[in-house]
Short mmCIF file of C-alpha atoms in Angstrom, two decimals:
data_model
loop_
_atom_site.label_atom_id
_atom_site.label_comp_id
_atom_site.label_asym_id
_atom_site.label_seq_id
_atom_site.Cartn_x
_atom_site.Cartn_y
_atom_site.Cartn_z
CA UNK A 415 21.64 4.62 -14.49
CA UNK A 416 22.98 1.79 -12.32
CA UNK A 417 23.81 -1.60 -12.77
CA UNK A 418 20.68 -3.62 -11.27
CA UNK A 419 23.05 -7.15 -11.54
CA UNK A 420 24.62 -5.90 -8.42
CA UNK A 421 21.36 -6.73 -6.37
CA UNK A 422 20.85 -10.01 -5.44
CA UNK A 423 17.07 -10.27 -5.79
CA UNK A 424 17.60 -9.51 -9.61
CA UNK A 425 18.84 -13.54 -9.99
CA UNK A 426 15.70 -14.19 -8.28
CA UNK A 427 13.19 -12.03 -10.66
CA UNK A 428 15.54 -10.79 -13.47
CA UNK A 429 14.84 -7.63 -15.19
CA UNK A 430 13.11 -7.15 -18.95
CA UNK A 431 13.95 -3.63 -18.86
CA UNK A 432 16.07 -2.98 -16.61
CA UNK A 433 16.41 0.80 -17.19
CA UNK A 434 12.63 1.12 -15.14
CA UNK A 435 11.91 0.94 -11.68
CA UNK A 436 11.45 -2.17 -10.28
CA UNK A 437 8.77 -2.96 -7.95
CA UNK A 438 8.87 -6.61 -6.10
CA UNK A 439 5.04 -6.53 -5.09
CA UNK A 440 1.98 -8.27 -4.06
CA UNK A 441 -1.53 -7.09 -4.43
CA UNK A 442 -2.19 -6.42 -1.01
CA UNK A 443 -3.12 -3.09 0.80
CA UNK A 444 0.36 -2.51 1.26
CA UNK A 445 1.58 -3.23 -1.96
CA UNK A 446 -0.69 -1.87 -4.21
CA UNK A 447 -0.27 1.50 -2.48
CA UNK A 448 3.40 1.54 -4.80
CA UNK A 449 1.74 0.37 -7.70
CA UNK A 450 -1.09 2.89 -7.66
CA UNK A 451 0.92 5.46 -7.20
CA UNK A 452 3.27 4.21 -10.50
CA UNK A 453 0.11 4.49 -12.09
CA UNK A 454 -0.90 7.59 -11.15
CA UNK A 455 2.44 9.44 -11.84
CA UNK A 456 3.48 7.85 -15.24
CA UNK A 457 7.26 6.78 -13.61
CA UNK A 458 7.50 3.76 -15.95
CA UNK A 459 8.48 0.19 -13.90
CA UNK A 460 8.56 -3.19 -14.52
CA UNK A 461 6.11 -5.13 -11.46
CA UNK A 462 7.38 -8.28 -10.54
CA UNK A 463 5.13 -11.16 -8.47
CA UNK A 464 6.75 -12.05 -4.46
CA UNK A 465 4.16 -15.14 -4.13
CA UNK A 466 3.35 -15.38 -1.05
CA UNK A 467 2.25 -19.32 -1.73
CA UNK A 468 5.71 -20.38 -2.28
CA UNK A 469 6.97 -17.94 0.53
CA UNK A 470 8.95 -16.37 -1.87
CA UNK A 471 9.31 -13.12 0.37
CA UNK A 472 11.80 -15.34 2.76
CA UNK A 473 13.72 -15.72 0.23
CA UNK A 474 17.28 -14.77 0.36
CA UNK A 475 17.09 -12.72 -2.91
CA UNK A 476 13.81 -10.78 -1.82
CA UNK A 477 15.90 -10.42 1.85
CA UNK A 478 18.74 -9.08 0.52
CA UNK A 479 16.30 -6.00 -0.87
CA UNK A 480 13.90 -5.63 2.82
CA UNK A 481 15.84 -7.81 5.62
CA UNK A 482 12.29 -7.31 7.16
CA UNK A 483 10.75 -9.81 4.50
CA UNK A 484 7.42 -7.57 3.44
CA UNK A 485 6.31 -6.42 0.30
CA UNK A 486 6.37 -3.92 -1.16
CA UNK A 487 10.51 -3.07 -2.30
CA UNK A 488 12.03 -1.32 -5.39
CA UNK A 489 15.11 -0.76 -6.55
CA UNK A 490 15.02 2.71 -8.97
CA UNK A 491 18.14 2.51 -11.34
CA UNK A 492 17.58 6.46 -11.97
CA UNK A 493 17.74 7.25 -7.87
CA UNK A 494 19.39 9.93 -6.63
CA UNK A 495 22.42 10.99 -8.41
CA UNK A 496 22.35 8.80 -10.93
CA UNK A 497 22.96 6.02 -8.75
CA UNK A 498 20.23 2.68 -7.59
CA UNK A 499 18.19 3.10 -5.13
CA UNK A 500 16.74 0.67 -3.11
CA UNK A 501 13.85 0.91 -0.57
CA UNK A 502 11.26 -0.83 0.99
CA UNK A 503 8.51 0.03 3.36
CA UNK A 504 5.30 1.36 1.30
CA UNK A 505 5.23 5.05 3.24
CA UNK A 506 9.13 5.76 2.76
CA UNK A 507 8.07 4.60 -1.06
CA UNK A 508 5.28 7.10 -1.56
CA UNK A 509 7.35 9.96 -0.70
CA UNK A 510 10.07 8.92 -2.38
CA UNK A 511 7.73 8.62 -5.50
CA UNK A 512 6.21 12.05 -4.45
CA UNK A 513 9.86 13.96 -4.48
CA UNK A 514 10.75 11.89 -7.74
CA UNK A 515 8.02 12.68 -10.04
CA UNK A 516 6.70 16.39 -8.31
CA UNK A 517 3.33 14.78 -7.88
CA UNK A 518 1.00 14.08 -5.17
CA UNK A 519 2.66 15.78 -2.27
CA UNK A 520 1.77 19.20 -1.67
CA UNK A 521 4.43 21.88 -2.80
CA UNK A 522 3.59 24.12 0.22
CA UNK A 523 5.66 23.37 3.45
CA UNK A 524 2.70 23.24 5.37
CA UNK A 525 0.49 21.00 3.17
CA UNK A 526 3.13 18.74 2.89
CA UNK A 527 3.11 18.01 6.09
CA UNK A 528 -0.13 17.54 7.04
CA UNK A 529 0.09 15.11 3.76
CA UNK A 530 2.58 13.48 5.71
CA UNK A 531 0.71 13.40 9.23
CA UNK A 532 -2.04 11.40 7.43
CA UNK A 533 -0.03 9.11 5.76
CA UNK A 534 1.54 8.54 9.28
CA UNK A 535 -2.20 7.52 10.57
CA UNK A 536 -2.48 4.75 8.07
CA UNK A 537 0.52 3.21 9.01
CA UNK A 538 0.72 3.34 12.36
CA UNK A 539 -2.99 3.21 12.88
CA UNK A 540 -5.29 2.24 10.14
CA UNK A 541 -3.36 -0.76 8.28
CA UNK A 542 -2.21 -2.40 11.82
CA UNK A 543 -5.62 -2.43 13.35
CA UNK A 544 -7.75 -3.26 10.04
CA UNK A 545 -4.89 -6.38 9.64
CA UNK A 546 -5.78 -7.27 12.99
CA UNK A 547 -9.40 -7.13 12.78
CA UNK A 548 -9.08 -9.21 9.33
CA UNK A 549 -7.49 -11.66 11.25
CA UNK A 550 -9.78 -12.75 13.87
CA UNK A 551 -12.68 -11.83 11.43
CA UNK A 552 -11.67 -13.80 8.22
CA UNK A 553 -8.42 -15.98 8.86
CA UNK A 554 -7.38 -18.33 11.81
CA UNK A 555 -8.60 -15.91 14.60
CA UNK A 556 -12.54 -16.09 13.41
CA UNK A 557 -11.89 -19.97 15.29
CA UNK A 558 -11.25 -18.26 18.57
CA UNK A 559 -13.75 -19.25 21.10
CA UNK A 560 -12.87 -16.52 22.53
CA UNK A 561 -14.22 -13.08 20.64
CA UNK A 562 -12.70 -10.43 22.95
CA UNK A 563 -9.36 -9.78 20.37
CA UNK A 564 -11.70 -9.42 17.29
CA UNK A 565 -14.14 -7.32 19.37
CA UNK A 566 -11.47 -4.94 20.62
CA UNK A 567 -10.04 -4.81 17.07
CA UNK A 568 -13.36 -4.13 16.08
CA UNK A 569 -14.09 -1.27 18.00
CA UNK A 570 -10.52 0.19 17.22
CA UNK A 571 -11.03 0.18 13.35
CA UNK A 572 -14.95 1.85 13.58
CA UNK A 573 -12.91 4.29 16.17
CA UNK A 574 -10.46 5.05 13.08
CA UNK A 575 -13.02 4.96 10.84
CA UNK A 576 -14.72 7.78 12.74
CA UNK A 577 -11.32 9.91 12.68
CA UNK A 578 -11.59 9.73 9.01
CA UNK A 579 -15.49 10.54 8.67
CA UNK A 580 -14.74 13.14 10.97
CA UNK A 581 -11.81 14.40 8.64
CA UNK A 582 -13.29 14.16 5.06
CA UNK A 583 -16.50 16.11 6.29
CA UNK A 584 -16.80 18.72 3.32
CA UNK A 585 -13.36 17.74 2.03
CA UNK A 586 -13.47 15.66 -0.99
CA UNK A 587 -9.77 14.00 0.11
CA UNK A 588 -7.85 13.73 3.18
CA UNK A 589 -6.21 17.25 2.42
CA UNK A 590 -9.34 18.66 0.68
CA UNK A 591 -9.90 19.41 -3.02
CA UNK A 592 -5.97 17.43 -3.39
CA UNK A 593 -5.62 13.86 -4.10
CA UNK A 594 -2.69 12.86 -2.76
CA UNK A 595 -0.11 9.82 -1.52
CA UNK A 596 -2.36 9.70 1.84
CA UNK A 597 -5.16 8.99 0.23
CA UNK A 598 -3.57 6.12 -1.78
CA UNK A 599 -2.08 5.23 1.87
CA UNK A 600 -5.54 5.03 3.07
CA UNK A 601 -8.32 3.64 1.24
CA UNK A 602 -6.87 0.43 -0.17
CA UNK A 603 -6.96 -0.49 3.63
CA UNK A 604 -10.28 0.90 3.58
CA UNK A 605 -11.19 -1.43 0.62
CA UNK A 606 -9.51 -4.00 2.15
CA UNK A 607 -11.53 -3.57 5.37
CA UNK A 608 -15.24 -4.02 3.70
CA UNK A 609 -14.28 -6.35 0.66
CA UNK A 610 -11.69 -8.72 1.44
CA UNK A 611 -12.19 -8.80 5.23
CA UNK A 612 -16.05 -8.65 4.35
CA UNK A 613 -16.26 -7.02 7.81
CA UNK A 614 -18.34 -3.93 6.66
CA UNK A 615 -21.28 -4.86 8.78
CA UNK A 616 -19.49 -5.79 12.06
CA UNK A 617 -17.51 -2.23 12.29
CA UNK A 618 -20.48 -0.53 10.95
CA UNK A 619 -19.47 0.69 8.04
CA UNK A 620 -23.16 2.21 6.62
CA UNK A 621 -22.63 5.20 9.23
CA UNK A 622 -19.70 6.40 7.32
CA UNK A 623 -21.27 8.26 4.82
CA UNK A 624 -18.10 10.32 3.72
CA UNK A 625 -15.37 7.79 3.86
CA UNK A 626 -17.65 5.71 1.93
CA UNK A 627 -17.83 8.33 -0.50
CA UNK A 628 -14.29 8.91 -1.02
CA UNK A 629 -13.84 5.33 -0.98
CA UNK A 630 -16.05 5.18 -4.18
CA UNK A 631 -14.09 8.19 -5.67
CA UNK A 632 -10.93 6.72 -5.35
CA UNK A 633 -12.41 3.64 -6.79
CA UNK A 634 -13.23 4.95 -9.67
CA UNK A 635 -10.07 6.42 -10.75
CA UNK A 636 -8.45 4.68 -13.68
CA UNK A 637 -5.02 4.49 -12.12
CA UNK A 638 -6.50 2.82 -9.33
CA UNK A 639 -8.57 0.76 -11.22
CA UNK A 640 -4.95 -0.76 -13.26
CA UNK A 641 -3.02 -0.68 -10.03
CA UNK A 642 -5.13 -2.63 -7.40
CA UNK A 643 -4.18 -5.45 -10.31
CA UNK A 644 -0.53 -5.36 -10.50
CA UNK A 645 1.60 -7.21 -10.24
CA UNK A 646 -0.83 -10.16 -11.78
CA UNK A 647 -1.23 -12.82 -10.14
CA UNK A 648 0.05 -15.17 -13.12
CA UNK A 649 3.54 -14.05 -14.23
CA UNK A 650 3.95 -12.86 -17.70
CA UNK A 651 6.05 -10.97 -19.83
CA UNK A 652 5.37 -7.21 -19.72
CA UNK A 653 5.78 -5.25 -22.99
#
């Protein structure tokens, strides 16, 4: 195990137990992506709040972990080798988690990668258009006189959400009968998309009648259930 006082964010949010992974963290779709996936392996961490409010993620400390200045980061004092590891962006976190722990990345060559093609789609497709659509439907954009951005967005995010109808006919999960990291990838966006946003009814979302049925599943999953909460809001000591 490493010595985490050699990172600079650790002055910034200094470690109780410092021989668990740390995860710097937000609960946003992004972030709780990592802590969902903590959850659902076991890995023991220690979840520590980047408030947003205060702009905390431009912080030098957070920086010094993701130049880029986005949640979600950990550092893993076990990485590989025995020595830290530090990491940020949520996908390159999920398969690191995957390959660390043996769980929820197909074994098989094949599988795996068609794990990892779907997890692709969520980034580069699912989370940027849903963000966009949130903005112009809930934020500062729903102001715009004009409505062409948040109707293009729109019809982007019901054309995605028709990819994955299309995809979990008859499969229960994004690979089938498997849970796995692309399903974490996707549905907290998914949640994100109907709750938060609240823009179920302008995409559509009644005539997706399987994603809306996963959606529920991976609702209802205990480890999802903890993780869409960390790290809380208020900080406090974790046992």
């Amino acid at each position: 195990m490493s010595e985490l006082s050699t990172f600079p964010i650790t002055r910034k949010w200094p470690p109780r137990h410092p021989q668990r992974l740390q995860l710097y963290s937000l609960p946003t779709p992004n972030g709780v992506k990592v802590s969902i996936m903590l959850e659902e392996t076991g890995l023991p961490y220690e979840a520590h709040l980047v408030d947003f409010a205060t702009h905390e993620q431009a912080s030098s400390e957070f920086r010094s972990l993701n130049p880029n200045g986005k949640i979600p980061a950990i550092i893993d004092p076990n990485g590989p080798g025995g020595r830290a590891l530090a990491l940020f962006e949520s996908g390159a976190i999920l398969v690191y988690l995957a390959e660390r722990t043996g769980q929820l990345l197909p074994h098989d060559a094949a599988a795996r990668y068609v794990a990892l093609e779907w997890l692709m789609f969520q980034m580069s497709a699912v989370g940027p258009m849903f963000g966009q659509l949130g903005f112009f439907h809930k934020f500062a954009g729903k102001d715009f006189e004009d409505k062409r951005p948040r109707d293009r967005y729109a019809a982007e995010s019901r054309r995605l959400l028709a990819v994955l109808e299309q995809r979990l006919a008859g499969r229960a999960w994004l690979l089938g009968d498997e849970y796995s990291i692309a399903d974490i990838a996707v549905f907290p966006w998914v949640r994100n998309l109907v709750g938060f946003y609240g823009a179920g009814a302008l995409v559509g979302f009644e005539d997706f009648g399987n994603v809306a049925r996963a959606l529920a599943a991976f609702e209802a999953r205990p480890a999802v259930a903890r993780g869409l909460l960390i790290p809380a809001r208020a900080r406090e000591p974790q046992p």
